[in-house]
Coordinates of C-alpha atoms in Angstrom, one line a residue:
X5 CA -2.4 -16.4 -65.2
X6 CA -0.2 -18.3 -62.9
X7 CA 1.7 -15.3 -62.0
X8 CA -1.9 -13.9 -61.2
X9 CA -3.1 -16.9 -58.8
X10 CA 0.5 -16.8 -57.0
X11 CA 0.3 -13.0 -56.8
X12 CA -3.3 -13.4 -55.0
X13 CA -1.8 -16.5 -52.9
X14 CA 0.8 -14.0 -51.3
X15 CA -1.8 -11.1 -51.1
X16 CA -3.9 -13.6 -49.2
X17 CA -1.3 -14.9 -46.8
X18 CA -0.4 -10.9 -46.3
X19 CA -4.0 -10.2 -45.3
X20 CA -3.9 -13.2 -42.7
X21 CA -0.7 -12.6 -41.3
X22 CA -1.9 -8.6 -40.8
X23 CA -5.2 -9.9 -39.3
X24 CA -2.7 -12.3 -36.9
X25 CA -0.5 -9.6 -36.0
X26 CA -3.7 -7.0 -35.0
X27 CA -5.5 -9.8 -33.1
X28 CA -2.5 -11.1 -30.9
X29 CA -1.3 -6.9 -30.4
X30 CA -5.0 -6.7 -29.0
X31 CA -4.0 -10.0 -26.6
X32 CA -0.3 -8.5 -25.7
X33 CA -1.3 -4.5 -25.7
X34 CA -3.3 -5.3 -22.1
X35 CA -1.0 -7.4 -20.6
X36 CA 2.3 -5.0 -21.3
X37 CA -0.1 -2.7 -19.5
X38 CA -0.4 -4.7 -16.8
X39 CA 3.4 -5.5 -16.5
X40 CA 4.2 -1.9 -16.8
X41 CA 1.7 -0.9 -13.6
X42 CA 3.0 -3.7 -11.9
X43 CA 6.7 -2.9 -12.2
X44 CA 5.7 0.7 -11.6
X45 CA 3.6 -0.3 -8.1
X46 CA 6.7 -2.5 -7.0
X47 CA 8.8 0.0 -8.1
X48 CA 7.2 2.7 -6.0
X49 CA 6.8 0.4 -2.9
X50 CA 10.3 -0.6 -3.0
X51 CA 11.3 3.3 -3.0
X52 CA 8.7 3.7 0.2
X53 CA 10.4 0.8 1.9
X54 CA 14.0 2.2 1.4
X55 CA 12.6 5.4 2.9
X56 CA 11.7 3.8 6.0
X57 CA 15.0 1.9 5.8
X58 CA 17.0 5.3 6.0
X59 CA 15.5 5.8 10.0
X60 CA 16.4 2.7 11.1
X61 CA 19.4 2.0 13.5
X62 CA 20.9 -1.5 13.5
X63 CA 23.2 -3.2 11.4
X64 CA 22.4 -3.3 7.4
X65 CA 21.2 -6.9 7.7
X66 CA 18.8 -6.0 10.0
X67 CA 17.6 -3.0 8.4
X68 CA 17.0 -5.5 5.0
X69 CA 15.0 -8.3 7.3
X70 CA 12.9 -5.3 8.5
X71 CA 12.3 -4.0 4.9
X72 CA 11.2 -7.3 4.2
X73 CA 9.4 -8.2 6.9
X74 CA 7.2 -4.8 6.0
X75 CA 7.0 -5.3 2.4
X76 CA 5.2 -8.6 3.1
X77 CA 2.8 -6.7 5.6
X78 CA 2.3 -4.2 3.4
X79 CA 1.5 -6.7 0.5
X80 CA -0.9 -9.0 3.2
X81 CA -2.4 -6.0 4.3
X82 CA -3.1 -5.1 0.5
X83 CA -5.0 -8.1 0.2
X84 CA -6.7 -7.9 2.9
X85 CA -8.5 -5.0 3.1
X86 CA -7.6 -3.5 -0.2
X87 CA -5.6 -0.7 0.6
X88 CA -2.4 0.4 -1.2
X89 CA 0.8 -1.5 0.1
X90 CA 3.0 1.6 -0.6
X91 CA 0.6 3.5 1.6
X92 CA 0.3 1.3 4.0
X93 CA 4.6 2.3 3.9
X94 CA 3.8 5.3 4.0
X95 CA 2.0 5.0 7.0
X96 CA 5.5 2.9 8.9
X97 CA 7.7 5.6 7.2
X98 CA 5.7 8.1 9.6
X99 CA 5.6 6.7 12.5
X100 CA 9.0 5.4 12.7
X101 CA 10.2 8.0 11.8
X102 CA 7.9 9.8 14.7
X103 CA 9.9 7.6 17.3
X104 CA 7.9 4.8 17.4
X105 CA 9.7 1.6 17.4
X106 CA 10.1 -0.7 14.3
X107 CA 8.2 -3.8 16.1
X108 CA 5.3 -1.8 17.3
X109 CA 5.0 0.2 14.3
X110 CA 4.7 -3.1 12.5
X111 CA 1.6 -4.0 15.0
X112 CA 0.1 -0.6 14.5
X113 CA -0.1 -1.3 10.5
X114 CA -3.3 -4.0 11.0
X115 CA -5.5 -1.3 12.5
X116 CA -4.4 1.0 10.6
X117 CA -5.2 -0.5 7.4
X118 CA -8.5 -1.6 8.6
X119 CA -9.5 1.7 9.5
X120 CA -8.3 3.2 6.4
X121 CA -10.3 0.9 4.4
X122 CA -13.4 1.8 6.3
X123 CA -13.0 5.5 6.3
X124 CA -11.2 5.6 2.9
X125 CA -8.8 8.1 4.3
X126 CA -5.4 6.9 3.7
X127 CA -2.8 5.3 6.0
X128 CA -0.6 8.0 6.2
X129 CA -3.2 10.1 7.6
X130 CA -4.2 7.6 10.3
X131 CA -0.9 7.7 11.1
X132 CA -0.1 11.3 11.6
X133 CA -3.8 10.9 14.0
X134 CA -2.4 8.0 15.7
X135 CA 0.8 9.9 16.7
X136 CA -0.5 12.6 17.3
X137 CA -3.1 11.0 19.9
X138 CA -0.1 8.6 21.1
X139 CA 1.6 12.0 22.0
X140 CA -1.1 13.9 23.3
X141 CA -3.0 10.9 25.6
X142 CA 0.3 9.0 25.8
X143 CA -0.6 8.3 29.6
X144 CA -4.3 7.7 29.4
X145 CA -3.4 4.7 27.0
X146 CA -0.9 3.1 29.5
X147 CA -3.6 1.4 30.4
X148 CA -3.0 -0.8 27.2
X149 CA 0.0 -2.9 27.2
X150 CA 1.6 -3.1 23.4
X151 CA 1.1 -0.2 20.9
X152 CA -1.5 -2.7 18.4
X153 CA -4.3 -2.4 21.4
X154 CA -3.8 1.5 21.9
X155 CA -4.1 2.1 18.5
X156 CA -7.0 0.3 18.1
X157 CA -8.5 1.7 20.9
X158 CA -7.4 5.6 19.6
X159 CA -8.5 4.7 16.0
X160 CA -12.0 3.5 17.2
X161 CA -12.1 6.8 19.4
X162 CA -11.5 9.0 16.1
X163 CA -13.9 6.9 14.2
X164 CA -16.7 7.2 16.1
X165 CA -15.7 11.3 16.4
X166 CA -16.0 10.7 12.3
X167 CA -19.3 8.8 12.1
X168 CA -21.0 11.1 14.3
X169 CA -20.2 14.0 11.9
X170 CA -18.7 15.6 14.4
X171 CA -14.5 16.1 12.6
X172 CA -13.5 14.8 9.6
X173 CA -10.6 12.0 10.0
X174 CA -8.0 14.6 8.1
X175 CA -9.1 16.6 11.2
X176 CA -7.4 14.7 13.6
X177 CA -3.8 14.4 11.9

C-alpha cells in the first residue's frame, strides 16, 4: 500500500511537471518566434545596408559611419510612418547607386518614406520615380536648392497624377 501511495505521488508530480512544461512552451514558443523574425529583419537590413556600402567611395571608416548613419534612418523612418527599414535601404541603395550623393540621398529618404506610407507603394519604387523625374526635369527643379525640397516637390507631382486616377505610382518608375 505504501508502494501504491508513493507510486501515485510520483505519477502526480509527473502530471504537474508535464502540465508546467506545456504551459511555459506556450509562453516561450511566441517569443522564439519573435526573436527569430527579429534576427531575420536585422539580418536582412544589415545585408541592404552592406549593399549600399559597396557604391560608396571614401575611406572604410567613412563608408561604416554612413552605414550607420542610414541604419538609424532607416529604423526612425520605420517608426515613423511604418514602413519597412530594409526598404526604406532599398530605396538609398537605388539612388546612390543612380549617382545621387550619399548626403542628399539621405535627405531624400523622409519624403520618400512618407509617400510610400501614403500610397502603399514601396520605397524602392519611389525611388526609381524620383530618379527618373530628377533626370528627366533635372533643370526645372533648380529652382529648389537641396535634393529633400525637389523630391518633395516631384513626389507631390506624382501623387496628385496618382490620386486623380490618372497613372498608377509603378507608372512613373
Amino acid at each position: 500500500q505504501g508502494i501504491a501511495r508513493f507510486s501515485d505521488g510520483l505519477t502526480h508530480a509527473g502530471q504537474v511537471a508535464a502540465t508546467f512544461a506545456y504551459r511555459l512552451t506556450l509562453i516561450t514558443a511566441p517569443i522564439d518566434l519573435l526573436i527569430a523574425k527579429s534576427t531575420q529583419f536585422t539580418i536582412g537590413l544589415e545585408y541592404s545596408l552592406a549593399k549600399v556600402g559597396t557604391q560608396l567611395d571614401g575611406t572604410l571608416d567613412q563608408i561604416r559611419k554612413f552605414v550607420a548613419e542610414s541604419k538609424a534612418i532607416s529604423m526612425d523612418l520605420q517608426v515613423q510612418y511604418g514602413v519597412n527599414a530594409q526598404d526604406i535601404s532599398q530605396a538609398l541603395y537605388y539612388q546612390v547607386s543612380s549617382g545621387i550623393s550619399q548626403q542628399q540621398a539621405q535627405a531624400a529618404l523622409e519624403p520618400l518614406a512618407r509617400l510610400s506610407a501614403v500610397t502603399q507603394t514601396s520605397p524602392a519604387i519611389a525611388s526609381q520615380a524620383l530618379v527618373a523625374a530628377l533626370n528627366v526635369f533635372g533643370d526645372e527643379l533648380e529652382r529648389f536648392p537641396d535634393l529633400a525640397g525637389r523630391t518633395t516637390y516631384a513626389l507631390e507631382v506624382m501623387f496628385d497624377a496618382t490620386r486623380k486616377g490618372r497613372f498608377e505610382f509603378s507608372d512613373f518608375a
